[in-house]
CSV table of C-alpha atoms in Angstrom, one decimal:
chain,number,residue,atom,x,y,z
K,1,UNK,CA,130.8,148.8,86.9
K,2,UNK,CA,133.6,146.7,85.4
K,3,UNK,CA,134.4,145.2,88.8
K,4,UNK,CA,130.8,144.2,89.3
K,5,UNK,CA,130.5,142.8,85.8
K,6,UNK,CA,133.7,140.8,86.3
K,7,UNK,CA,132.3,139.5,89.6
K,8,UNK,CA,129.1,138.4,88.0
K,9,UNK,CA,131.0,136.7,85.1
K,10,UNK,CA,133.2,134.9,87.7
K,11,UNK,CA,130.2,133.7,89.6
K,12,UNK,CA,128.7,132.4,86.3
K,13,UNK,CA,131.9,130.6,85.4
K,14,UNK,CA,132.3,129.1,88.9
K,15,UNK,CA,128.7,127.9,88.8
K,16,UNK,CA,129.2,126.3,85.4
K,17,UNK,CA,132.5,124.7,86.5
K,18,UNK,CA,130.9,123.4,89.6
K,19,UNK,CA,128.1,121.8,87.6
K,20,UNK,CA,130.7,120.2,85.3
K,21,UNK,CA,132.7,118.8,88.3
K,22,UNK,CA,129.5,117.5,89.9
K,23,UNK,CA,128.5,115.8,86.7
K,24,UNK,CA,131.9,114.2,86.5
K,25,UNK,CA,131.7,113.1,90.1
K,26,UNK,CA,128.3,111.6,89.3
K,27,UNK,CA,129.7,109.6,86.4
K,28,UNK,CA,132.5,108.3,88.6
K,29,UNK,CA,130.3,107.6,91.6
K,30,UNK,CA,130.5,104.1,92.9
K,31,UNK,CA,127.8,104.4,95.5
K,32,UNK,CA,124.9,103.0,93.4
K,33,UNK,CA,123.8,99.8,95.0
K,34,UNK,CA,123.1,97.1,92.5
K,35,UNK,CA,121.5,94.8,95.1
K,36,UNK,CA,117.8,94.8,95.5
K,37,UNK,CA,116.4,94.7,99.0
K,38,UNK,CA,119.9,94.8,100.5
K,39,UNK,CA,118.6,95.9,103.9
K,40,UNK,CA,116.0,93.0,103.8
K,41,UNK,CA,113.2,95.5,104.6
K,42,UNK,CA,110.8,93.7,102.1
K,43,UNK,CA,108.6,92.2,103.3
K,44,UNK,CA,108.0,94.1,106.6
K,45,UNK,CA,107.7,91.4,109.2
K,46,UNK,CA,106.5,93.9,111.9
K,47,UNK,CA,108.9,92.8,114.6
K,48,UNK,CA,108.7,89.1,113.8
K,49,UNK,CA,110.2,86.8,111.1
K,50,UNK,CA,109.2,84.8,108.0
K,51,UNK,CA,110.6,82.1,105.8
K,52,UNK,CA,109.7,81.6,102.2
K,53,UNK,CA,111.5,80.2,99.1
K,54,UNK,CA,112.0,83.7,97.7
K,55,UNK,CA,111.7,87.1,99.3
K,56,UNK,CA,112.3,90.6,97.9
K,57,UNK,CA,114.8,89.5,95.2
K,58,UNK,CA,116.5,86.8,97.3
K,59,UNK,CA,116.1,83.1,96.5
K,60,UNK,CA,116.9,79.9,98.4
K,61,UNK,CA,119.1,77.7,96.4
K,62,UNK,CA,118.9,74.5,98.5
K,63,UNK,CA,115.3,74.7,99.6
K,64,UNK,CA,115.9,75.7,103.2
K,65,UNK,CA,114.1,79.0,102.6
K,66,UNK,CA,114.9,82.7,102.8
K,67,UNK,CA,114.4,83.9,106.4
K,68,UNK,CA,114.0,87.6,107.1
K,69,UNK,CA,113.4,88.9,110.6
K,70,UNK,CA,113.6,91.7,113.0
K,71,UNK,CA,117.2,92.0,114.3
K,72,UNK,CA,116.1,92.1,117.9
K,73,UNK,CA,114.5,88.6,117.5
K,74,UNK,CA,118.0,87.2,116.8
K,75,UNK,CA,119.8,89.0,119.7
K,76,UNK,CA,121.5,91.5,117.4
K,77,UNK,CA,121.4,95.3,117.4
K,78,UNK,CA,119.3,97.1,114.7
K,79,UNK,CA,121.6,98.5,112.0
K,80,UNK,CA,119.1,100.0,109.4
K,81,UNK,CA,115.9,101.9,109.2
K,82,UNK,CA,113.8,98.8,108.6
K,83,UNK,CA,115.3,97.0,111.6
K,84,UNK,CA,115.5,93.7,109.6
K,85,UNK,CA,118.1,91.3,108.3
K,86,UNK,CA,118.7,87.9,106.7
K,87,UNK,CA,119.3,84.7,108.6
K,88,UNK,CA,121.0,82.4,106.0
K,89,UNK,CA,120.1,79.3,108.0
K,90,UNK,CA,116.4,79.0,107.3
K,91,UNK,CA,115.0,75.5,107.8
K,92,UNK,CA,118.6,74.2,107.7
K,93,UNK,CA,122.1,75.2,106.7
K,94,UNK,CA,121.1,77.8,104.1
K,95,UNK,CA,122.2,78.9,100.7
K,96,UNK,CA,120.7,82.3,99.6
K,97,UNK,CA,121.5,84.3,96.5
K,98,UNK,CA,120.4,87.2,94.3
K,99,UNK,CA,121.1,87.4,90.5
K,100,UNK,CA,122.7,90.7,89.4
K,101,UNK,CA,123.5,91.7,85.8
K,102,UNK,CA,127.2,92.6,85.8
K,103,UNK,CA,129.6,93.9,83.1
K,104,UNK,CA,132.5,91.6,82.1
K,105,UNK,CA,135.9,92.9,83.2
K,106,UNK,CA,134.4,95.5,85.6
K,107,UNK,CA,135.6,95.5,89.2
K,108,UNK,CA,132.9,95.5,91.8
K,109,UNK,CA,133.0,95.8,95.6
K,110,UNK,CA,130.6,93.8,97.8
K,111,UNK,CA,130.0,94.9,101.4
K,112,UNK,CA,127.7,93.7,104.1
K,113,UNK,CA,127.4,93.2,107.8
K,114,UNK,CA,127.9,89.7,109.2
K,115,UNK,CA,126.8,88.6,112.7
K,116,UNK,CA,126.5,85.5,114.8
K,117,UNK,CA,123.3,84.6,116.6
K,118,UNK,CA,123.7,84.0,120.3
K,119,UNK,CA,122.9,80.4,121.2
K,120,UNK,CA,123.4,79.1,117.7
K,121,UNK,CA,126.7,77.4,118.3
K,122,UNK,CA,129.4,77.2,115.6
K,123,UNK,CA,128.6,79.3,112.6
K,124,UNK,CA,130.5,79.6,109.3
K,125,UNK,CA,129.7,81.3,106.0
K,126,UNK,CA,131.1,81.4,102.5
K,127,UNK,CA,130.4,84.1,100.0
K,128,UNK,CA,130.4,83.7,96.2
K,129,UNK,CA,130.1,86.0,93.2
K,130,UNK,CA,129.0,83.5,90.5
K,131,UNK,CA,131.6,80.7,90.6
K,132,UNK,CA,134.2,82.8,92.4
K,133,UNK,CA,134.6,82.1,96.1
K,134,UNK,CA,135.3,85.5,97.7
K,135,UNK,CA,136.0,84.2,101.2
K,136,UNK,CA,139.6,82.8,101.4
K,137,UNK,CA,138.5,81.3,104.7
K,138,UNK,CA,134.9,81.0,105.9
K,139,UNK,CA,133.5,83.8,108.0
K,140,UNK,CA,132.8,82.9,111.6
K,141,UNK,CA,130.0,84.6,113.6
K,142,UNK,CA,130.7,87.2,116.2
K,143,UNK,CA,127.9,86.4,118.6
K,144,UNK,CA,125.6,89.2,119.4
K,145,UNK,CA,127.4,91.8,117.2
K,146,UNK,CA,128.0,92.8,113.6
K,147,UNK,CA,131.3,92.9,111.7
K,148,UNK,CA,131.7,94.8,108.4
K,149,UNK,CA,132.9,92.6,105.5
K,150,UNK,CA,134.2,93.9,102.1
K,151,UNK,CA,135.3,91.9,99.0
K,152,UNK,CA,136.3,93.1,95.5
K,153,UNK,CA,136.2,91.0,92.4
K,154,UNK,CA,136.3,91.2,88.6
K,155,UNK,CA,133.1,90.1,87.0
K,156,UNK,CA,132.8,87.6,84.2
K,157,UNK,CA,129.7,89.3,83.0
K,158,UNK,CA,126.0,88.6,82.7
K,159,UNK,CA,123.6,87.4,85.4
K,160,UNK,CA,125.8,86.7,88.4
K,161,UNK,CA,124.5,85.2,91.7
K,162,UNK,CA,125.7,87.0,94.8
K,163,UNK,CA,125.5,84.1,97.2
K,164,UNK,CA,125.7,83.5,100.9
K,165,UNK,CA,126.2,79.8,101.7
K,166,UNK,CA,126.5,78.5,105.3
K,167,UNK,CA,128.7,75.5,106.1
K,168,UNK,CA,127.5,72.5,108.0
K,169,UNK,CA,129.0,72.7,111.4
K,170,UNK,CA,128.4,71.4,115.0
K,171,UNK,CA,126.1,74.4,115.5
K,172,UNK,CA,122.3,74.4,115.1
K,173,UNK,CA,121.4,73.9,111.4
K,174,UNK,CA,118.6,76.4,111.3
K,175,UNK,CA,119.9,78.9,113.7
K,176,UNK,CA,122.6,81.4,112.6
K,177,UNK,CA,124.7,83.2,110.0
K,178,UNK,CA,123.1,86.7,110.0
K,179,UNK,CA,123.6,89.1,107.1
K,180,UNK,CA,122.5,92.8,106.9
K,181,UNK,CA,123.0,95.8,104.7
K,182,UNK,CA,124.3,94.1,101.5
K,183,UNK,CA,125.7,96.5,98.9
K,184,UNK,CA,127.3,95.9,95.5
K,185,UNK,CA,128.9,98.8,93.6
K,186,UNK,CA,131.0,99.2,90.5
K,187,UNK,CA,134.5,100.7,91.0
K,188,UNK,CA,135.0,103.8,88.9
K,189,UNK,CA,137.4,103.5,86.0
K,190,UNK,CA,140.7,105.5,86.4
K,191,UNK,CA,139.7,107.8,83.5
K,192,UNK,CA,136.5,108.8,85.2
K,193,UNK,CA,138.4,109.7,88.4
K,194,UNK,CA,140.8,111.7,86.3
K,195,UNK,CA,138.0,113.7,84.8
K,196,UNK,CA,136.4,114.3,88.1
K,197,UNK,CA,139.7,115.5,89.7
K,198,UNK,CA,140.3,117.8,86.7
K,199,UNK,CA,136.8,119.3,87.1
K,200,UNK,CA,137.3,120.1,90.7
K,201,UNK,CA,140.8,121.5,89.9
K,202,UNK,CA,139.3,123.9,87.5
K,203,UNK,CA,136.9,125.1,90.1
K,204,UNK,CA,139.7,125.5,92.6
K,205,UNK,CA,141.9,127.4,90.2
K,206,UNK,CA,139.1,129.9,89.4
K,207,UNK,CA,138.4,130.5,93.1
K,208,UNK,CA,142.1,131.4,93.7
K,209,UNK,CA,142.2,133.9,90.9
K,210,UNK,CA,142.6,137.5,92.1
K,211,UNK,CA,139.9,139.9,91.3
K,212,UNK,CA,141.0,143.1,89.5
K,213,UNK,CA,141.5,146.2,91.7
K,214,UNK,CA,138.8,148.8,91.1
K,215,UNK,CA,140.4,152.1,90.1
K,216,UNK,CA,139.0,155.4,91.4
K,217,UNK,CA,137.3,157.6,88.9
K,218,UNK,CA,139.4,160.6,87.7
K,219,UNK,CA,138.4,163.9,89.2
């Protein structure tokens, strides 16, 4: 009976410890995407494309429009469930952004897919977080395919435009600079990671503890 009771108590403690560790992990989780409509699924263009001044949280800064379309239309593979992405060059060399409320001094990571549209000629793109230029050199399109891009920066705080700005080149002005699956996440603070690791360590320590050996009853 003692062995069974001990086993039940151990299970209870393990369950509680696991919940604590998961809670710590949740507080340290950097996977929350702060970008709205990062997969450009809104609006659903039903296999076509559309250009408006503002679409699903994205805004055209220089009046060339926000162009969202089905990836197949642009000669690129589908990379998300909605099958759509942004073409920065709408009615001309484009400048598209979305305002996100960021915490001053917090480090963030911006990731997205960048692709070149076949037949568009030379394509170049700069990326900004507010006034900070994230691209040391402009991105250049890889025609017909996607490349993953990742940039980290420390926010100045407040509403910050995450901005994709194409450069005027010899390529077609309204034909290129494809962007998909945009994600912006806060990097967990070191203290949060420490708490999470400690929580999982507690669970691991309890698992490794030996159970007491049941003694036979005296005759």
